[in-house]
């Protein structure tokens, strides 16, 4: 995730986000889907973001990639009805990871990064949400989990 204003043309950062968040997700699904369908069971967990539900200024490209993950996951979920394969998107808000250190557009980061304004999520919080989705019985699908800092709802 890179905070960047579109006008500042950090095109290399745009490419990295598209490669990871769009192409990477598609290739990972492609690597496991046939086996899951053959076994008539499986669970694809796609990491999205609250920015895939609502666009945020300074995260234009990132939001676009996460909207892609949401759209692809929703369509795939419908495609897989009757196969025994579930699809869940996890949609975290701000999480304490090194990802916040990657932005090079300091103008956008200073204007848009609110992660210092409240206690943000720990990676373990997101992990617990994933375990919740995975621990449901076969007939129960948790399609989406939006998890955000209490003091910073989207």
Coordinates of C-alpha atoms in Angstrom, one line a residue:
X1 CA 0.0 0.0 0.0
X2 CA 1.4 3.3 -1.0
X3 CA 0.0 6.7 -0.1
X4 CA 0.3 8.6 -3.4
X5 CA -1.5 11.4 -5.2
X6 CA -2.2 10.4 -8.8
X7 CA -0.9 13.8 -9.9
X8 CA 2.5 13.0 -8.5
X9 CA 2.8 10.1 -11.0
X10 CA 4.5 7.4 -8.8
X11 CA 3.9 4.9 -11.7
X12 CA 6.4 2.3 -10.4
X13 CA 4.3 2.1 -7.2
X14 CA 1.1 1.8 -9.2
X15 CA 2.6 -1.2 -11.1
X16 CA 3.8 -3.0 -8.0
X17 CA 0.3 -2.6 -6.4
X18 CA -1.4 -4.0 -9.5
X19 CA 1.1 -6.8 -9.8
X20 CA 0.7 -7.9 -6.2
X21 CA -2.9 -7.1 -5.4
X22 CA -4.5 -8.1 -8.8
X23 CA -2.2 -10.4 -10.7
X24 CA -0.8 -12.1 -7.6
X25 CA -4.3 -12.9 -6.2
X26 CA -5.4 -14.3 -9.6
X27 CA -2.3 -16.5 -9.9
X28 CA -2.6 -17.8 -6.4
X29 CA -6.3 -18.7 -7.0
X30 CA -5.3 -20.3 -10.3
X31 CA -2.7 -22.5 -8.5
X32 CA -5.2 -24.0 -6.1
X33 CA -8.7 -23.9 -7.6
X34 CA -8.6 -27.0 -9.8
X35 CA -7.6 -29.2 -6.8
X36 CA -10.2 -27.7 -4.6
X37 CA -12.9 -28.3 -7.2
X38 CA -11.7 -31.9 -7.7
X39 CA -11.8 -32.6 -3.9
X40 CA -15.2 -30.8 -3.7
X41 CA -13.9 -28.7 -0.8
X42 CA -11.7 -25.8 -0.1
X43 CA -11.6 -22.2 1.1
X44 CA -10.1 -19.3 -0.7
X45 CA -9.3 -16.4 1.6
X46 CA -8.5 -13.2 -0.3
X47 CA -7.0 -10.2 1.6
X48 CA -8.9 -7.1 0.6
X49 CA -9.2 -3.9 2.6
X50 CA -11.7 -1.4 3.8
X51 CA -10.3 0.6 0.9
X52 CA -11.9 -2.1 -1.4
X53 CA -15.3 -1.1 0.0
X54 CA -14.9 2.7 0.1
X55 CA -12.3 4.8 -1.8
X56 CA -9.8 6.8 0.3
X57 CA -7.9 9.9 -1.0
X58 CA -4.2 9.2 -1.3
X59 CA -4.9 5.5 -1.9
X60 CA -6.5 5.8 -5.4
X61 CA -4.5 2.9 -7.0
X62 CA -4.5 0.8 -3.9
X63 CA -8.3 1.3 -3.6
X64 CA -8.7 0.3 -7.2
X65 CA -6.8 -2.9 -6.7
X66 CA -8.8 -3.8 -3.7
X67 CA -12.1 -3.1 -5.5
X68 CA -10.7 -5.6 -8.1
X69 CA -10.2 -8.2 -5.3
X70 CA -13.8 -7.6 -4.1
X71 CA -15.3 -7.9 -7.6
X72 CA -13.3 -10.9 -8.5
X73 CA -14.0 -12.6 -5.2
X74 CA -17.8 -12.0 -5.4
X75 CA -18.0 -13.3 -9.0
X76 CA -15.8 -16.3 -8.1
X77 CA -18.0 -17.0 -5.1
X78 CA -21.1 -17.2 -7.4
X79 CA -19.2 -19.2 -10.0
X80 CA -18.3 -21.9 -7.4
X81 CA -21.8 -22.5 -6.1
X82 CA -22.2 -26.3 -5.9
X83 CA -18.5 -27.1 -5.9
X84 CA -17.9 -27.1 -2.2
X85 CA -15.4 -24.3 -2.4
X86 CA -15.9 -21.1 -0.3
X87 CA -14.5 -17.6 -1.0
X88 CA -14.0 -15.1 1.8
X89 CA -12.6 -11.6 1.6
X90 CA -11.0 -10.1 4.7
X91 CA -11.3 -6.3 4.7
X92 CA -9.0 -4.8 7.3
X93 CA -8.5 -1.2 8.1
X94 CA -5.2 0.2 9.3
X95 CA -2.9 -2.6 10.6
X96 CA 0.5 -2.3 12.3
X97 CA 2.8 -3.7 9.6
X98 CA 5.8 -2.4 7.8
X99 CA 3.5 -1.7 4.8
X100 CA 3.0 1.8 6.2
X101 CA 6.7 2.5 5.8
X102 CA 6.7 1.9 2.0
X103 CA 5.2 5.2 0.8
X104 CA 7.5 7.6 -1.0
X105 CA 5.0 10.3 -1.7
X106 CA 5.4 12.1 1.6
X107 CA 2.9 14.8 0.5
X108 CA 0.1 12.2 0.2
X109 CA 1.2 10.3 3.3
X110 CA 1.2 13.3 5.5
X111 CA -2.2 14.4 4.2
X112 CA -3.9 11.0 4.3
X113 CA -2.3 8.6 6.8
X114 CA -4.4 8.6 10.0
X115 CA -2.8 5.6 11.5
X116 CA -1.2 7.7 14.3
X117 CA -4.5 9.1 15.4
X118 CA -5.7 6.0 17.3
X119 CA -4.7 2.5 18.2
X120 CA -4.7 0.5 14.9
X121 CA -5.1 -3.2 14.5
X122 CA -2.5 -5.7 15.3
X123 CA -1.7 -8.4 12.7
X124 CA -3.1 -10.9 15.2
X125 CA -6.5 -9.2 15.1
X126 CA -6.7 -9.9 11.4
X127 CA -5.4 -13.5 11.9
X128 CA -8.3 -14.1 14.4
X129 CA -10.8 -12.9 11.8
X130 CA -9.3 -15.4 9.2
X131 CA -9.5 -18.2 11.8
X132 CA -13.2 -17.4 12.4
X133 CA -14.0 -17.6 8.7
X134 CA -12.1 -20.9 8.4
X135 CA -13.7 -22.5 11.5
X136 CA -17.3 -22.4 10.2
X137 CA -19.1 -25.6 9.3
X138 CA -19.2 -26.7 5.7
X139 CA -22.7 -25.3 5.1
X140 CA -21.8 -21.9 6.4
X141 CA -20.0 -19.3 4.3
X142 CA -18.6 -16.2 5.8
X143 CA -18.3 -14.2 2.6
X144 CA -16.8 -10.9 4.0
X145 CA -15.2 -9.7 7.2
X146 CA -14.7 -6.0 7.7
X147 CA -12.4 -5.4 10.6
X148 CA -11.3 -1.9 11.5
X149 CA -9.9 0.0 14.5
X150 CA -12.9 0.9 16.7
X151 CA -11.9 4.6 16.7
X152 CA -11.4 4.7 12.9
X153 CA -14.4 3.3 11.0
X154 CA -14.3 3.9 7.3

